[in-house]
PDB file of C-alpha atoms in Angstrom:
ATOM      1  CA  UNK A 414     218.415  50.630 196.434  1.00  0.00           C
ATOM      2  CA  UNK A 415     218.086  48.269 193.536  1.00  0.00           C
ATOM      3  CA  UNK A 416     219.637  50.110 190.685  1.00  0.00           C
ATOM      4  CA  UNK A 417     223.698  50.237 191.114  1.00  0.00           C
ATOM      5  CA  UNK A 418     223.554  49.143 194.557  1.00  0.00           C
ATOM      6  CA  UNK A 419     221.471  45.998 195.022  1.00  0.00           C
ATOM      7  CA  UNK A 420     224.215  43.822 195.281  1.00  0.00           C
ATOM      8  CA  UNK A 421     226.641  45.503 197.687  1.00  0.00           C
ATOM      9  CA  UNK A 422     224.720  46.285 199.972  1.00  0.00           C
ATOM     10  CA  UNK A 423     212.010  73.541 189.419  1.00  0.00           C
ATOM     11  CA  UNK A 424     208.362  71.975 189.771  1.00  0.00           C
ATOM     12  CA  UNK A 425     207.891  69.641 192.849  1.00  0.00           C
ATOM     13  CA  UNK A 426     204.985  67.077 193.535  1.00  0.00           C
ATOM     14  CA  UNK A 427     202.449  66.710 195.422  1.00  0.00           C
ATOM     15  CA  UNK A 428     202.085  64.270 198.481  1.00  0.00           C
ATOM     16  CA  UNK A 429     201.881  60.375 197.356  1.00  0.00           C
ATOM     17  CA  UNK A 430     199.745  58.297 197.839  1.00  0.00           C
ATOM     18  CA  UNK A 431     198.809  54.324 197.126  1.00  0.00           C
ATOM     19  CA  UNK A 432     195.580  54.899 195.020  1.00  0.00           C
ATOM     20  CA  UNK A 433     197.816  58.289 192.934  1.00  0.00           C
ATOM     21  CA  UNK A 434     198.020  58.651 189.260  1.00  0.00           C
ATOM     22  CA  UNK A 435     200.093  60.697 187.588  1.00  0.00           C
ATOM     23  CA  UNK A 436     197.979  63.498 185.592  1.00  0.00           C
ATOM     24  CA  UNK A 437     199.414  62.859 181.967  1.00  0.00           C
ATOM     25  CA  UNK A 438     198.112  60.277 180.331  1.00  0.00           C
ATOM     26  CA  UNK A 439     201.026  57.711 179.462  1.00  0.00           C
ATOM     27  CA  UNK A 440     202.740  57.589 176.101  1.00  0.00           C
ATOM     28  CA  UNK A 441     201.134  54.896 174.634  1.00  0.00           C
ATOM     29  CA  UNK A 442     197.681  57.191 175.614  1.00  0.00           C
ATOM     30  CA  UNK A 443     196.387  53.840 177.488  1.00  0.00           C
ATOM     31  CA  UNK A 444     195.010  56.829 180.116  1.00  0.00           C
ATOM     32  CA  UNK A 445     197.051  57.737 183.359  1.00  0.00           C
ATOM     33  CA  UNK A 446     199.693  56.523 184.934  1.00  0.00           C
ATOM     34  CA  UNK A 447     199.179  54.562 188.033  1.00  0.00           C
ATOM     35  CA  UNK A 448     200.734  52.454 190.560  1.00  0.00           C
ATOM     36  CA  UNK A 449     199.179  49.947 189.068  1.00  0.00           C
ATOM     37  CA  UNK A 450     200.431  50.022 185.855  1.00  0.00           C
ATOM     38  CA  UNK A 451     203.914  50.942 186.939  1.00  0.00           C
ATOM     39  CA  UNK A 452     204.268  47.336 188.600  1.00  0.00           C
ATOM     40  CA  UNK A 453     205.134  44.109 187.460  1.00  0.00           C
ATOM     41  CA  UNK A 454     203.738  41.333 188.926  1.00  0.00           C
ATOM     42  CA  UNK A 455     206.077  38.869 186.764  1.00  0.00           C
ATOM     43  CA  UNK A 456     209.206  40.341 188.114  1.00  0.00           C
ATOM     44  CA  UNK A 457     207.949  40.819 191.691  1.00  0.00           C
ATOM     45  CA  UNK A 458     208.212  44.372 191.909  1.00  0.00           C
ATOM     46  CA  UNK A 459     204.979  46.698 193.038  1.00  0.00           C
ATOM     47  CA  UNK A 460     204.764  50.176 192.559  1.00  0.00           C
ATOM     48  CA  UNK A 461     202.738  50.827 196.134  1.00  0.00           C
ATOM     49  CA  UNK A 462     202.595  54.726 195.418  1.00  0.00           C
ATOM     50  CA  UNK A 463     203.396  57.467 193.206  1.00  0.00           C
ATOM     51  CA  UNK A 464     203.095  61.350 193.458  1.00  0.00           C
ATOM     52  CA  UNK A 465     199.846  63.114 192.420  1.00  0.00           C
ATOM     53  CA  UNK A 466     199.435  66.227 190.178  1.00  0.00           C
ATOM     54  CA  UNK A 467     202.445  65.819 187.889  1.00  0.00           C
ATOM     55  CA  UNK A 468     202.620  67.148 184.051  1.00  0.00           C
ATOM     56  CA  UNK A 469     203.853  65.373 181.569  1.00  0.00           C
ATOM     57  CA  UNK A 470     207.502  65.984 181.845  1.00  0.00           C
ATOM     58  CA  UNK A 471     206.998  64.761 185.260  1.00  0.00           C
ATOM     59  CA  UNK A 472     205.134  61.236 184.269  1.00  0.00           C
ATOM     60  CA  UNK A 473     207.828  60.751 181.704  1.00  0.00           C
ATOM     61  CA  UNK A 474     210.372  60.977 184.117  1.00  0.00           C
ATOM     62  CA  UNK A 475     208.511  58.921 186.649  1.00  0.00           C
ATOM     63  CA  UNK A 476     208.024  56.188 183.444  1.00  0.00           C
ATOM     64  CA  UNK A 477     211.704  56.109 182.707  1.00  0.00           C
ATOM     65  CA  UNK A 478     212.687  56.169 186.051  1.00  0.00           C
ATOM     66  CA  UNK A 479     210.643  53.087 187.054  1.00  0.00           C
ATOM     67  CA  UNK A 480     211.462  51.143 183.351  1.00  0.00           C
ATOM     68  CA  UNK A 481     215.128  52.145 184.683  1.00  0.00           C
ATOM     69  CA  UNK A 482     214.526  50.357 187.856  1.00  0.00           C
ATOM     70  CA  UNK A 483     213.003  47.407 186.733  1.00  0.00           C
ATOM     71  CA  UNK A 484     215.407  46.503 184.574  1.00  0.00           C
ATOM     72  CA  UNK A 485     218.083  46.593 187.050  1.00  0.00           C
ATOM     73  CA  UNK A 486     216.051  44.631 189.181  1.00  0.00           C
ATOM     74  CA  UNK A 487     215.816  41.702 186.482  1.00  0.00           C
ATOM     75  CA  UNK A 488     219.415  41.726 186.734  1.00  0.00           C
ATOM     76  CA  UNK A 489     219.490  41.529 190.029  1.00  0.00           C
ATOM     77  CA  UNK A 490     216.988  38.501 190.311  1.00  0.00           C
ATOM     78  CA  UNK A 491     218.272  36.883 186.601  1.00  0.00           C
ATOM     79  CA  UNK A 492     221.195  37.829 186.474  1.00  0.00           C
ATOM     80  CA  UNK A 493     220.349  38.444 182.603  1.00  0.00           C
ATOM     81  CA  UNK A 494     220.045  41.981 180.843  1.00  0.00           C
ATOM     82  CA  UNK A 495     223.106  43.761 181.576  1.00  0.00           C
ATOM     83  CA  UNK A 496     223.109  44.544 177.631  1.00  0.00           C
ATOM     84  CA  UNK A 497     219.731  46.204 178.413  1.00  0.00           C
ATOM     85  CA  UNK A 498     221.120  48.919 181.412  1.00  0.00           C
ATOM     86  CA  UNK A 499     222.683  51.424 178.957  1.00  0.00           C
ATOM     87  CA  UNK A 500     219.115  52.245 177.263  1.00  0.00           C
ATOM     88  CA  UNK A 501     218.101  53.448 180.767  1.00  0.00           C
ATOM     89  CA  UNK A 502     221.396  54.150 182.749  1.00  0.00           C
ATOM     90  CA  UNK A 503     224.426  56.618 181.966  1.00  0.00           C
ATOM     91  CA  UNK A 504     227.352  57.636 183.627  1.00  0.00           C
ATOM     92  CA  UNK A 505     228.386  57.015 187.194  1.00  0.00           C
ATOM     93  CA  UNK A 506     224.806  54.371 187.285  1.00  0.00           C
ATOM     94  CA  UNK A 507     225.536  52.512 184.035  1.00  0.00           C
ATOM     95  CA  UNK A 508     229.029  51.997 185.029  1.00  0.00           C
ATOM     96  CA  UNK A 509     228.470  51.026 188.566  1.00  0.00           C
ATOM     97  CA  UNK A 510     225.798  48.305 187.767  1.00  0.00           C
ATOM     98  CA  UNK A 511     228.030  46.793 184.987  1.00  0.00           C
ATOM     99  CA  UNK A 512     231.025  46.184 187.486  1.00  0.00           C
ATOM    100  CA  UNK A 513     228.342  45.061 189.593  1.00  0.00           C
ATOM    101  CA  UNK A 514     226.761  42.370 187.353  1.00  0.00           C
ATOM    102  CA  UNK A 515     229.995  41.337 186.344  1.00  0.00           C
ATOM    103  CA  UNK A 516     231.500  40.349 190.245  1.00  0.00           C
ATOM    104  CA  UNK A 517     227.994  38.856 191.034  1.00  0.00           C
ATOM    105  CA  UNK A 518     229.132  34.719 190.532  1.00  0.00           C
ATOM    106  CA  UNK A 519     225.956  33.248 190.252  1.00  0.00           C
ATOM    107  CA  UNK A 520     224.653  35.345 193.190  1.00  0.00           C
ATOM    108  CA  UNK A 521     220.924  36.645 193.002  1.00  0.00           C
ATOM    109  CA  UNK A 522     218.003  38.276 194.245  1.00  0.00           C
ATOM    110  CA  UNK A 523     214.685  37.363 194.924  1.00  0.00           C
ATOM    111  CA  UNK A 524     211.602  39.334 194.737  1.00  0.00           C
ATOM    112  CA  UNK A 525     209.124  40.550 195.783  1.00  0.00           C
ATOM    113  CA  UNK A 526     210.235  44.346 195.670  1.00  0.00           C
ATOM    114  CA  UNK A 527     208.135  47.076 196.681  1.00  0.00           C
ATOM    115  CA  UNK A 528     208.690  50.990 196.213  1.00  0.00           C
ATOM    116  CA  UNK A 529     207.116  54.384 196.467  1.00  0.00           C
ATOM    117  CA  UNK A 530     207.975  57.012 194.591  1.00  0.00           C
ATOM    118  CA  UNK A 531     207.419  60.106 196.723  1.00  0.00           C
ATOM    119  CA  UNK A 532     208.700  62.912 194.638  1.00  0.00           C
ATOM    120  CA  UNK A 533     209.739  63.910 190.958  1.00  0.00           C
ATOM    121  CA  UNK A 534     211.386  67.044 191.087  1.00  0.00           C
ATOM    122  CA  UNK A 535     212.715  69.380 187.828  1.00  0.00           C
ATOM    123  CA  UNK A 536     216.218  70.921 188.529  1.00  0.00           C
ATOM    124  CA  UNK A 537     216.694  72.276 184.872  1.00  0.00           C
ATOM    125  CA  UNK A 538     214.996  71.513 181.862  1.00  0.00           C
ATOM    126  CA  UNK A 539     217.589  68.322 181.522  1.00  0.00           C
ATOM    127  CA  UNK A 540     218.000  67.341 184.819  1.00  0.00           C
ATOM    128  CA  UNK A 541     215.214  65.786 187.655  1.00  0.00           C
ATOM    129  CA  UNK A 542     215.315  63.993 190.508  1.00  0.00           C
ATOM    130  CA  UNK A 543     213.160  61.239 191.649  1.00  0.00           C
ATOM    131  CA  UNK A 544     212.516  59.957 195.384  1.00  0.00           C
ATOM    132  CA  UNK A 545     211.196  56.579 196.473  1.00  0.00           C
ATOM    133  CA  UNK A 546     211.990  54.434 199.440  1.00  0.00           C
ATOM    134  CA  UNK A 547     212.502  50.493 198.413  1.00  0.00           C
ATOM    135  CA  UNK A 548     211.116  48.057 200.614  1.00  0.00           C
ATOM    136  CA  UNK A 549     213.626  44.943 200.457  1.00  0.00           C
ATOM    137  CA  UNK A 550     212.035  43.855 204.022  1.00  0.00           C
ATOM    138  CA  UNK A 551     210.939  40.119 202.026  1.00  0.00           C
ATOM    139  CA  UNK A 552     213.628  39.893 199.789  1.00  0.00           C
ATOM    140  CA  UNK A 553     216.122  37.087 200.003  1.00  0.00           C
ATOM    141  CA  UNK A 554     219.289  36.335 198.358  1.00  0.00           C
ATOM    142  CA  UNK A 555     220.698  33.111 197.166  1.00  0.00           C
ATOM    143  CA  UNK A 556     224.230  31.586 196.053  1.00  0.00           C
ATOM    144  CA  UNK A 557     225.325  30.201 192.793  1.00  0.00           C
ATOM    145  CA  UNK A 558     224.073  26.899 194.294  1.00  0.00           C
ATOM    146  CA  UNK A 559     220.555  28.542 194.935  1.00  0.00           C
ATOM    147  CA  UNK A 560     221.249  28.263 198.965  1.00  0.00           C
ATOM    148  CA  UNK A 561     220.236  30.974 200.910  1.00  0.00           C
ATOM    149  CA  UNK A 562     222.587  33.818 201.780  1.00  0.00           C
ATOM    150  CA  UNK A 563     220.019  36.497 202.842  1.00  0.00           C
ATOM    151  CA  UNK A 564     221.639  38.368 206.032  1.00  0.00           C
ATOM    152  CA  UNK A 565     219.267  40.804 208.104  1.00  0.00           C
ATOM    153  CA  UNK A 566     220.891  43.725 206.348  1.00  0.00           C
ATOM    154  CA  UNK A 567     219.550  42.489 202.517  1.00  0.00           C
ATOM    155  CA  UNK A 568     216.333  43.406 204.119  1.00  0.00           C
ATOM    156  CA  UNK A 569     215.747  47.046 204.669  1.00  0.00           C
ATOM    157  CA  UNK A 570     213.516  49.474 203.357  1.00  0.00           C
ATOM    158  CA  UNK A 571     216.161  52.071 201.820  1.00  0.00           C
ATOM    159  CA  UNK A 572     215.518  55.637 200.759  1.00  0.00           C
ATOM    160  CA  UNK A 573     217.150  56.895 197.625  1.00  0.00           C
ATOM    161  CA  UNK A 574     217.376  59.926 195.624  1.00  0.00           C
ATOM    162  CA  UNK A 575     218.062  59.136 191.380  1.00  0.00           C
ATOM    163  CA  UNK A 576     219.327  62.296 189.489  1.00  0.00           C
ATOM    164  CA  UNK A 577     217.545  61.666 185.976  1.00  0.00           C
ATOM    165  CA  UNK A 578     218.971  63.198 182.755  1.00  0.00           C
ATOM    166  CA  UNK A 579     217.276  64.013 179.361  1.00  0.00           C
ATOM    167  CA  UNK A 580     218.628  62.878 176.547  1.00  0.00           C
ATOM    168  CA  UNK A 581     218.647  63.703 172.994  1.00  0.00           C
ATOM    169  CA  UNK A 582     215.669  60.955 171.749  1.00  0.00           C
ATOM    170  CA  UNK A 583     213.740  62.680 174.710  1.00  0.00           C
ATOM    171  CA  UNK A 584     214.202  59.839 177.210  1.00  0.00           C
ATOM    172  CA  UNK A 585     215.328  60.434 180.127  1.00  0.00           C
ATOM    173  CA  UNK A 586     218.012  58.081 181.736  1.00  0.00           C
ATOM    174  CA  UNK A 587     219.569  57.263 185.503  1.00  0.00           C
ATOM    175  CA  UNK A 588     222.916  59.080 185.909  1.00  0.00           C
ATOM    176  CA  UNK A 589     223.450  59.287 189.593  1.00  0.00           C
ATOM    177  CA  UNK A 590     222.043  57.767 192.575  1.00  0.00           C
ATOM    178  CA  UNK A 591     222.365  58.270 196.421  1.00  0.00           C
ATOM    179  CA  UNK A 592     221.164  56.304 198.916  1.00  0.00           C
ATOM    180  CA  UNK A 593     219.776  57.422 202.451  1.00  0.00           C
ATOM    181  CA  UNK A 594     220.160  54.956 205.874  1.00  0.00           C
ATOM    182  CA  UNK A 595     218.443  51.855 205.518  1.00  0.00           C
ATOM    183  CA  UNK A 596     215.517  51.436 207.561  1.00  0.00           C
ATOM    184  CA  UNK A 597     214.987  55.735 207.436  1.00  0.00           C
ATOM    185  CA  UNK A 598     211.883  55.466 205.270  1.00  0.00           C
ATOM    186  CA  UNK A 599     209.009  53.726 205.028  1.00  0.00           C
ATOM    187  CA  UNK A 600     206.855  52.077 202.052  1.00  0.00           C
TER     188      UNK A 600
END
């Protein structure tokens, strides 16, 4: 998955789907919440789908779950922003990805990225997961030197469960991640 992992290699929602929006209208109020507007082209990463009917707990999970996974992305593919990961990572997440960024010597990714987001499930009022499968299948990976070091096992599509927490400010931030078998899901 990208978040900790990328360079070592009680409401529930309803099916996904590419053209799915998210019910709540985002926080800024610019209207729902789409695949669409979860993606950024810049970076390289696509949002293909995300799960219909959820309320607006749910769409602000789903919001700081994907701002959460962009930005580990960038770091991934930059190698810049590790400053950045504690706004949207805590415990076992934050502290994985920062030993990460730090052994990386000049090594990067690069995009494109593509994920679904299948479910956004409540556990308690301060705890949610989120599932998505992340399609690496195009992905590549270079040196410090910029030469290719991509091996067939960079490019999977991997499944991956994020346990999201609430905190305080009412954001809600990455604190745990698992990752299925590569290649058991599908974008």
């Amino acid at each position: 998955m990208s978040s900790a992992s990328a360079s070592s290699n009680s409401a529930t929602s309803s099916d996904a789907s590419g053209g799915a929006s998210a019910d709540a209208s985002s926080a800024a109020g610019s209207g729902p919440v789409t695949a669409e507007s979860l993606s950024d082209p810049d970076l390289g990463y696509t949002v293909v789908s995300i799960p219909e009917g959820l309320d607006a707990t749910q769409t602000k999970i789903l919001q700081d779950y994907i701002a959460y996974d962009k930005a580990t992305w960038k770091l991934w593919f930059t190698n810049e922003g590790v400053d950045e990961i504690s706004s949207v990572a805590t415990g076992d997440v934050l502290e994985e990805i920062t030993t990460n960024a730090e052994n990386r010597n000049g090594v990067r990714a690069k995009p494109p990225i593509r994920i679904s987001v299948s479910e956004v499930t409540m556990e308690s009022s301060d705890t949610a997961n989120v599932s998505a499968c992340v399609d690496r299948t195009k992905m590549t990976r270079v040196d410090a030197q910029g030469k290719d070091i991509t091996k067939e096992s960079d490019q999977v599509q991997t499944p991956a469960t994020v346990r999201m927490v609430n905190e305080s400010g009412g954001g809600w931030l990455a604190e745990n991640e698992d990752e299925g078998a590569a290649n058991s899901c599908s974008v």
